[in-house]
Coordinates of C-alpha atoms and ligand atoms in Angstrom, one line a residue:
M7 CA 16.9 -33.8 109.3
H8 CA 19.4 -31.2 108.3
P9 CA 19.6 -28.3 110.8
I10 CA 19.8 -24.9 109.1
L11 CA 20.6 -21.8 111.0
I12 CA 19.2 -18.5 109.8
L13 CA 21.1 -15.4 110.9
P14 CA 19.0 -12.5 109.4
G15 CA 21.2 -9.7 110.8
D16 CA 20.6 -6.1 110.2
G17 CA 18.9 -3.7 107.7
I18 CA 17.3 -5.6 104.8
G19 CA 18.8 -8.9 106.1
P20 CA 15.6 -10.0 107.8
E21 CA 13.4 -9.3 104.7
V22 CA 15.6 -11.0 102.2
T23 CA 16.3 -14.1 104.4
R24 CA 12.6 -14.5 105.0
E25 CA 12.0 -14.9 101.2
A26 CA 15.1 -17.1 100.8
R27 CA 13.8 -19.4 103.6
R28 CA 10.4 -19.7 102.0
V29 CA 12.0 -20.7 98.7
L30 CA 14.4 -23.1 100.4
E31 CA 11.7 -24.8 102.5
T32 CA 9.5 -25.2 99.4
V33 CA 12.2 -26.6 97.1
A34 CA 13.7 -28.9 99.8
G35 CA 10.2 -30.1 100.7
A36 CA 9.4 -31.0 97.1
A37 CA 12.8 -32.8 96.8
G38 CA 12.2 -34.8 100.0
I39 CA 15.1 -33.1 101.8
P40 CA 14.0 -32.7 105.4
L41 CA 15.2 -29.4 106.9
G42 CA 14.9 -28.0 110.5
F43 CA 15.2 -24.3 110.9
E44 CA 16.6 -22.2 113.8
E45 CA 17.2 -18.5 114.0
S46 CA 19.7 -16.4 115.9
E47 CA 21.2 -12.9 115.9
I48 CA 24.3 -11.6 114.3
G49 CA 25.7 -8.0 113.9
G50 CA 23.9 -5.0 115.2
A51 CA 20.9 -7.1 116.2
S52 CA 23.1 -9.2 118.4
I53 CA 24.9 -6.2 119.8
D54 CA 21.5 -4.8 120.8
K55 CA 20.3 -8.0 122.4
H56 CA 23.5 -9.6 123.8
G57 CA 26.1 -6.8 123.8
T58 CA 28.3 -8.6 121.3
P59 CA 28.1 -8.9 117.5
L60 CA 28.1 -12.8 117.7
S61 CA 27.2 -14.6 120.9
D62 CA 28.8 -17.9 121.9
E63 CA 25.3 -19.5 121.8
A64 CA 24.8 -18.3 118.2
L65 CA 28.2 -19.7 117.3
E66 CA 27.4 -23.0 119.0
K67 CA 24.2 -23.2 117.0
A68 CA 26.1 -22.5 113.8
R69 CA 28.6 -25.3 114.6
R70 CA 25.8 -27.8 115.1
S71 CA 24.0 -26.9 111.9
R72 CA 24.6 -28.2 108.4
A73 CA 24.5 -24.8 106.9
V74 CA 24.0 -21.1 107.9
L75 CA 22.0 -18.7 105.8
L76 CA 22.9 -15.2 106.6
G77 CA 21.4 -11.8 105.6
A78 CA 23.6 -8.8 106.2
V79 CA 25.2 -6.9 109.0
G80 CA 25.8 -3.3 109.9
G81 CA 24.0 0.1 109.9
P82 CA 24.3 3.7 110.9
K83 CA 23.2 2.9 114.5
W84 CA 26.5 1.1 115.1
D85 CA 28.8 3.1 112.8
A86 CA 30.5 5.1 115.5
M87 CA 31.7 1.9 117.3
P88 CA 35.4 0.9 117.3
V89 CA 36.2 -1.8 114.7
D90 CA 36.7 -4.5 117.3
T91 CA 33.1 -4.3 118.6
R92 CA 31.2 -3.4 115.4
P93 CA 28.5 -5.5 113.7
E94 CA 31.0 -6.6 111.0
R95 CA 33.1 -8.3 113.7
G96 CA 30.3 -10.9 114.1
L97 CA 30.7 -11.8 110.4
L98 CA 34.5 -12.0 110.6
R99 CA 34.3 -14.1 113.8
I100 CA 31.8 -16.7 112.4
R101 CA 33.9 -17.0 109.2
K102 CA 37.1 -17.5 111.2
E103 CA 35.6 -19.8 113.9
L104 CA 34.0 -22.1 111.4
G105 CA 37.2 -22.2 109.3
L106 CA 35.4 -20.9 106.2
F107 CA 38.5 -20.0 104.2
A108 CA 37.0 -20.3 100.7
N109 CA 34.5 -17.7 99.6
L110 CA 32.9 -18.4 96.3
R111 CA 31.2 -15.5 94.6
P112 CA 29.8 -16.3 91.2
A113 CA 28.9 -13.4 88.9
H114 CA 26.9 -14.1 85.9
V115 CA 24.6 -12.1 83.7
F116 CA 20.9 -13.0 83.5
P117 CA 20.1 -12.2 79.9
A118 CA 17.0 -10.3 81.0
L119 CA 19.1 -8.0 83.0
A120 CA 21.9 -7.2 80.6
S121 CA 20.4 -3.7 80.1
A122 CA 20.5 -3.0 83.9
S123 CA 24.3 -2.9 83.9
T124 CA 26.0 0.5 83.7
L125 CA 28.2 -1.1 81.0
R126 CA 27.0 -1.6 77.4
P127 CA 25.1 -4.8 76.8
E128 CA 27.6 -6.1 74.3
V129 CA 30.3 -5.9 77.0
V130 CA 28.2 -7.5 79.6
E131 CA 26.8 -10.3 77.5
G132 CA 28.2 -13.7 78.5
I133 CA 29.8 -12.7 81.8
D134 CA 30.1 -15.9 83.8
L135 CA 32.9 -15.7 86.3
L136 CA 33.6 -17.0 89.8
V137 CA 35.6 -15.0 92.3
V138 CA 37.3 -17.4 94.7
R139 CA 38.3 -15.1 97.6
E140 CA 40.4 -16.2 100.6
L141 CA 38.3 -15.4 103.6
T142 CA 40.0 -16.1 106.9
G143 CA 43.5 -14.6 106.5
G144 CA 45.4 -11.7 105.0
I145 CA 45.1 -8.1 106.2
Y146 CA 41.6 -8.8 107.7
F147 CA 43.1 -10.9 110.5
G148 CA 46.9 -10.2 110.5
E149 CA 48.7 -9.2 113.7
P150 CA 49.9 -6.8 114.8
R151 CA 47.0 -4.5 114.3
G152 CA 45.6 -1.4 116.1
Q153 CA 46.0 2.2 116.8
A154 CA 48.7 3.8 119.1
I155 CA 50.3 7.1 119.9
V156 CA 53.8 7.1 118.6
D157 CA 56.0 10.2 119.1
G158 CA 52.8 12.1 120.0
R159 CA 51.1 11.2 116.8
R160 CA 48.2 8.8 116.2
E161 CA 49.3 5.9 114.2
A162 CA 47.5 2.8 113.0
R163 CA 48.6 -0.5 111.5
N164 CA 47.3 -3.7 109.9
T165 CA 49.4 -6.6 108.8
M166 CA 49.0 -8.5 105.5
V167 CA 50.2 -12.0 106.2
Y168 CA 49.7 -15.4 104.5
D169 CA 51.5 -18.7 104.9
E170 CA 51.9 -21.2 102.1
V171 CA 49.3 -23.6 103.5
E172 CA 46.6 -20.9 103.4
I173 CA 47.5 -20.0 99.9
A174 CA 47.7 -23.6 98.6
R175 CA 44.3 -24.6 99.9
I176 CA 42.5 -21.7 98.4
A177 CA 44.4 -22.2 95.1
R178 CA 43.2 -25.8 95.1
V179 CA 39.6 -24.7 95.5
A180 CA 40.1 -22.3 92.5
F181 CA 41.6 -25.0 90.3
E182 CA 39.0 -27.6 91.3
S183 CA 36.2 -25.1 90.6
A184 CA 37.8 -24.3 87.2
R185 CA 37.6 -28.0 86.3
R186 CA 33.9 -27.8 86.6
R187 CA 33.8 -24.7 84.4
R188 CA 35.9 -23.3 81.5
R189 CA 39.3 -24.5 83.0
E190 CA 40.9 -21.1 83.4
V191 CA 42.2 -19.5 86.6
T192 CA 43.4 -15.9 86.9
H193 CA 45.4 -15.3 90.0
V194 CA 45.1 -11.6 91.1
H195 CA 48.0 -10.1 93.0
K196 CA 50.2 -7.0 93.6
A197 CA 53.6 -8.8 93.3
N198 CA 55.3 -5.7 91.9
V199 CA 55.1 -4.2 95.4
L200 CA 54.1 -6.9 98.0
E201 CA 56.2 -9.8 99.3
V202 CA 52.9 -11.5 100.2
S203 CA 51.9 -11.5 96.6
Q204 CA 55.2 -12.9 95.5
L205 CA 54.6 -15.9 97.8
W206 CA 51.1 -16.2 96.3
M207 CA 52.7 -16.4 92.8
Q208 CA 55.1 -19.1 93.8
V209 CA 52.5 -21.2 95.7
V210 CA 49.8 -20.9 93.1
E211 CA 52.3 -22.0 90.4
E212 CA 53.2 -25.0 92.5
V213 CA 49.6 -26.0 93.0
A214 CA 49.0 -25.5 89.2
K215 CA 51.3 -28.4 88.5
D216 CA 48.6 -30.7 89.8
F217 CA 46.1 -29.2 87.4
P218 CA 47.8 -29.3 84.0
D219 CA 44.4 -29.3 82.3
V220 CA 43.7 -25.8 83.7
E221 CA 45.2 -22.7 82.2
L222 CA 46.7 -20.3 84.7
H223 CA 47.2 -16.5 84.3
H224 CA 48.5 -13.9 86.7
Q225 CA 47.1 -10.4 86.7
L226 CA 48.0 -7.3 88.8
V227 CA 45.0 -6.2 90.9
D228 CA 44.9 -2.7 89.5
S229 CA 44.9 -4.0 85.9
M230 CA 42.3 -6.6 86.9
A231 CA 40.0 -3.8 88.2
M232 CA 40.3 -2.2 84.7
L233 CA 40.0 -5.4 82.7
L234 CA 36.8 -6.3 84.5
L235 CA 35.3 -3.2 83.0
R236 CA 36.8 -3.7 79.6
E237 CA 36.1 -7.4 78.9
P238 CA 34.5 -9.1 81.9
A239 CA 33.3 -12.0 79.8
A240 CA 36.9 -13.1 79.2
Y241 CA 37.3 -14.4 82.8
D242 CA 36.4 -17.7 84.3
V243 CA 37.8 -18.2 87.8
I244 CA 39.6 -15.4 89.7
V245 CA 41.5 -16.4 92.8
T246 CA 42.9 -13.8 95.2
G247 CA 43.4 -12.8 98.8
N248 CA 40.9 -11.5 101.3
L249 CA 41.2 -7.7 100.6
F250 CA 41.5 -7.8 96.8
G251 CA 38.7 -10.3 96.7
D252 CA 36.4 -8.1 98.7
I253 CA 36.9 -5.2 96.3
L254 CA 36.8 -7.1 93.0
S255 CA 33.7 -9.1 94.0
D256 CA 31.7 -5.9 94.5
E257 CA 33.0 -4.7 91.1
A258 CA 32.1 -8.1 89.5
A259 CA 28.7 -8.0 91.0
M260 CA 27.9 -4.5 89.9
I261 CA 28.8 -5.0 86.3
T262 CA 26.3 -7.8 86.0
G263 CA 23.5 -5.2 86.6
S264 CA 23.0 -5.1 90.4
L265 CA 24.7 -6.0 93.6
G266 CA 21.2 -7.2 94.6
M267 CA 21.6 -10.4 92.4
L268 CA 24.9 -11.9 93.7
P269 CA 25.0 -14.9 96.1
S270 CA 28.0 -16.4 97.9
A271 CA 29.1 -19.5 99.6
S272 CA 31.8 -19.7 102.3
L273 CA 33.2 -23.2 102.7
G274 CA 35.9 -24.8 104.8
E275 CA 37.3 -28.1 105.9
G276 CA 34.6 -28.6 108.5
G277 CA 31.1 -29.6 107.6
V278 CA 29.3 -26.3 107.9
G279 CA 28.8 -23.9 105.0
L280 CA 27.7 -20.3 105.2
Y281 CA 25.6 -18.7 102.5
E282 CA 25.0 -15.0 102.2
P283 CA 24.2 -12.4 99.6
V284 CA 27.2 -10.3 98.5
H285 CA 25.2 -7.1 99.1
G286 CA 25.1 -5.3 102.4
S287 CA 22.4 -4.3 104.8
A288 CA 21.1 -1.3 102.8
P289 CA 19.8 0.6 105.9
D290 CA 18.3 3.3 103.7
I291 CA 15.6 1.0 102.5
A292 CA 15.4 -1.4 105.4
G293 CA 11.9 -2.5 106.4
E294 CA 10.3 -0.8 103.4
D295 CA 9.7 -4.0 101.4
K296 CA 11.9 -2.5 98.6
A297 CA 14.9 -4.9 98.9
N298 CA 15.8 -7.4 96.2
P299 CA 15.7 -10.9 97.8
L300 CA 17.2 -12.6 94.7
A301 CA 20.8 -12.7 96.0
A302 CA 19.6 -14.3 99.2
I303 CA 17.4 -16.7 97.2
L304 CA 20.3 -17.6 95.0
S305 CA 22.4 -18.1 98.1
A306 CA 19.8 -20.7 99.2
A307 CA 20.4 -22.4 95.9
M308 CA 24.1 -22.5 96.6
L309 CA 23.3 -24.0 100.0
L310 CA 21.4 -26.8 98.3
E311 CA 24.2 -27.4 95.9
H312 CA 27.2 -27.3 98.3
S313 CA 25.8 -28.3 101.7
L314 CA 23.0 -30.6 100.8
D315 CA 24.3 -32.2 97.6
A316 CA 21.1 -31.3 95.8
P317 CA 22.2 -29.7 92.5
E318 CA 18.8 -30.3 90.8
A319 CA 17.0 -28.5 93.6
A320 CA 19.4 -25.6 93.2
A321 CA 18.8 -25.6 89.5
T322 CA 15.1 -25.4 90.1
I323 CA 15.6 -22.1 92.0
R324 CA 17.9 -20.7 89.4
T325 CA 15.5 -21.5 86.6
A326 CA 12.6 -19.9 88.5
V327 CA 14.7 -16.7 89.1
E328 CA 15.6 -16.6 85.4
Q329 CA 11.9 -17.0 84.4
V330 CA 10.7 -14.3 86.8
L331 CA 13.2 -11.9 85.4
G332 CA 12.3 -13.0 81.9
D333 CA 8.7 -12.1 82.6
G334 CA 9.9 -8.6 83.4
H335 CA 9.5 -8.5 87.2
R336 CA 12.0 -6.1 88.8
T337 CA 12.7 -4.8 92.3
A338 CA 13.6 -1.2 92.5
D339 CA 17.4 -1.8 92.2
L340 CA 16.9 -3.5 88.8
V341 CA 14.6 -0.9 87.2
A342 CA 16.7 0.9 84.6
A343 CA 16.3 4.7 84.7
D344 CA 13.8 6.0 82.1
S345 CA 12.6 2.5 81.3
G346 CA 9.1 3.1 82.4
E347 CA 9.2 -0.2 84.4
T348 CA 7.5 -0.4 87.7
A349 CA 9.1 -2.0 90.7
I350 CA 7.7 -4.8 92.8
G351 CA 8.5 -5.3 96.5
C352 CA 10.7 -7.9 98.3
R353 CA 7.8 -10.1 99.3
E354 CA 6.2 -10.0 95.9
M355 CA 9.5 -11.0 94.3
G356 CA 9.6 -14.0 96.7
D357 CA 6.0 -14.8 95.7
R358 CA 6.9 -14.7 92.0
V359 CA 9.8 -17.1 92.4
L360 CA 7.6 -19.5 94.4
E361 CA 4.9 -19.3 91.7
K362 CA 7.5 -20.4 89.1
I363 CA 8.6 -23.2 91.3
G364 CA 5.0 -24.2 91.3
A365 CA 4.3 -23.6 94.9
A366 CA 2.2 -20.5 95.2
Ligands
IPM21 C1 31.8 -8.8 102.3 C2 31.7 -7.6 103.2 C3 32.4 -7.9 104.5 C4 33.9 -8.1 104.2 C5 32.3 -6.8 105.6 C6 30.8 -6.5 106.0 C7 33.1 -7.1 106.9 O1 32.1 -6.4 102.6 O2 31.4 -9.9 102.7 O3 32.3 -8.6 101.2 O4 34.6 -7.1 104.0 O5 34.3 -9.3 104.0
MG22 MG1 32.5 -6.7 100.5

């Protein structure tokens, strides 16, 4: 039996992971993959219950599991807290402690949703890219960090630091992913200003020598932000550091139509993988059955593929999602303004997906 830990977290996290779990249980059951589920807290829910955004017990459960399915963290209730105790810290800690340095964020357009994008359909058509974001280093974790009073003024600092080992291993993940796709890697950097980016350039070039069959390009991060709006379909794999990857993956997600559609996988050298929607906790609609569970459901598909070696089961989920969208079902975030479409709720969207899988 494969132990799966669910960390619903905050806001819409519990609603969307509930649907993802139902789908995962059903598909795994049909494929004869035995799963055992446990739940624990992370983020604000954990602060409220245990006084910390990630308890040692929750972390221990995560270490003992095969994979973790996470919802989202954060909300206005905890917004005034200092950064080192906030809900987000739970997420950063679990990524770091499990050594999940490789964050895979695929962005692809479901044909039925091309009109939901804020970009013109002909620009959006064919988008199929993968952001490979370094997740356990860079400015998110660099020391020194913090606030101080210097010469009577408040001052704050963070440090962007990467060593060559950290860069080489994420570059390898990017090149290996590209081999299973269109064999193109775009390294995103700010080497005209940052020494850190100059090191990335050198190391990525070195790793590229082992992948002569993969084409490598370098792109400045500000241009990349622009090019993703101009011709997003031109990109295959984008590899970059933690901060640039955070920003560009939201952009990539949004141009496909909705942040509510994008799944992610965080992988490392250890055995545990962590799967979570790219979207946040959306506290404004939490508990109202309005959230889009598809990013969480598609994260469950990534879990089947990467942690349980079950690509067919993953494909079953993806096909079901495509069919449900093709039938015109939309949660509120996907309803185009003035389209006259009506939205269905989070639970009903889960039901629709299960129906297509043949389970409802
Ligand atoms: C993400 C989120 C997190 C990040 C936050 C919640 C800490 O934005 O997963 O992209 O910045 O990594
Ligand atoms: Mg983000």
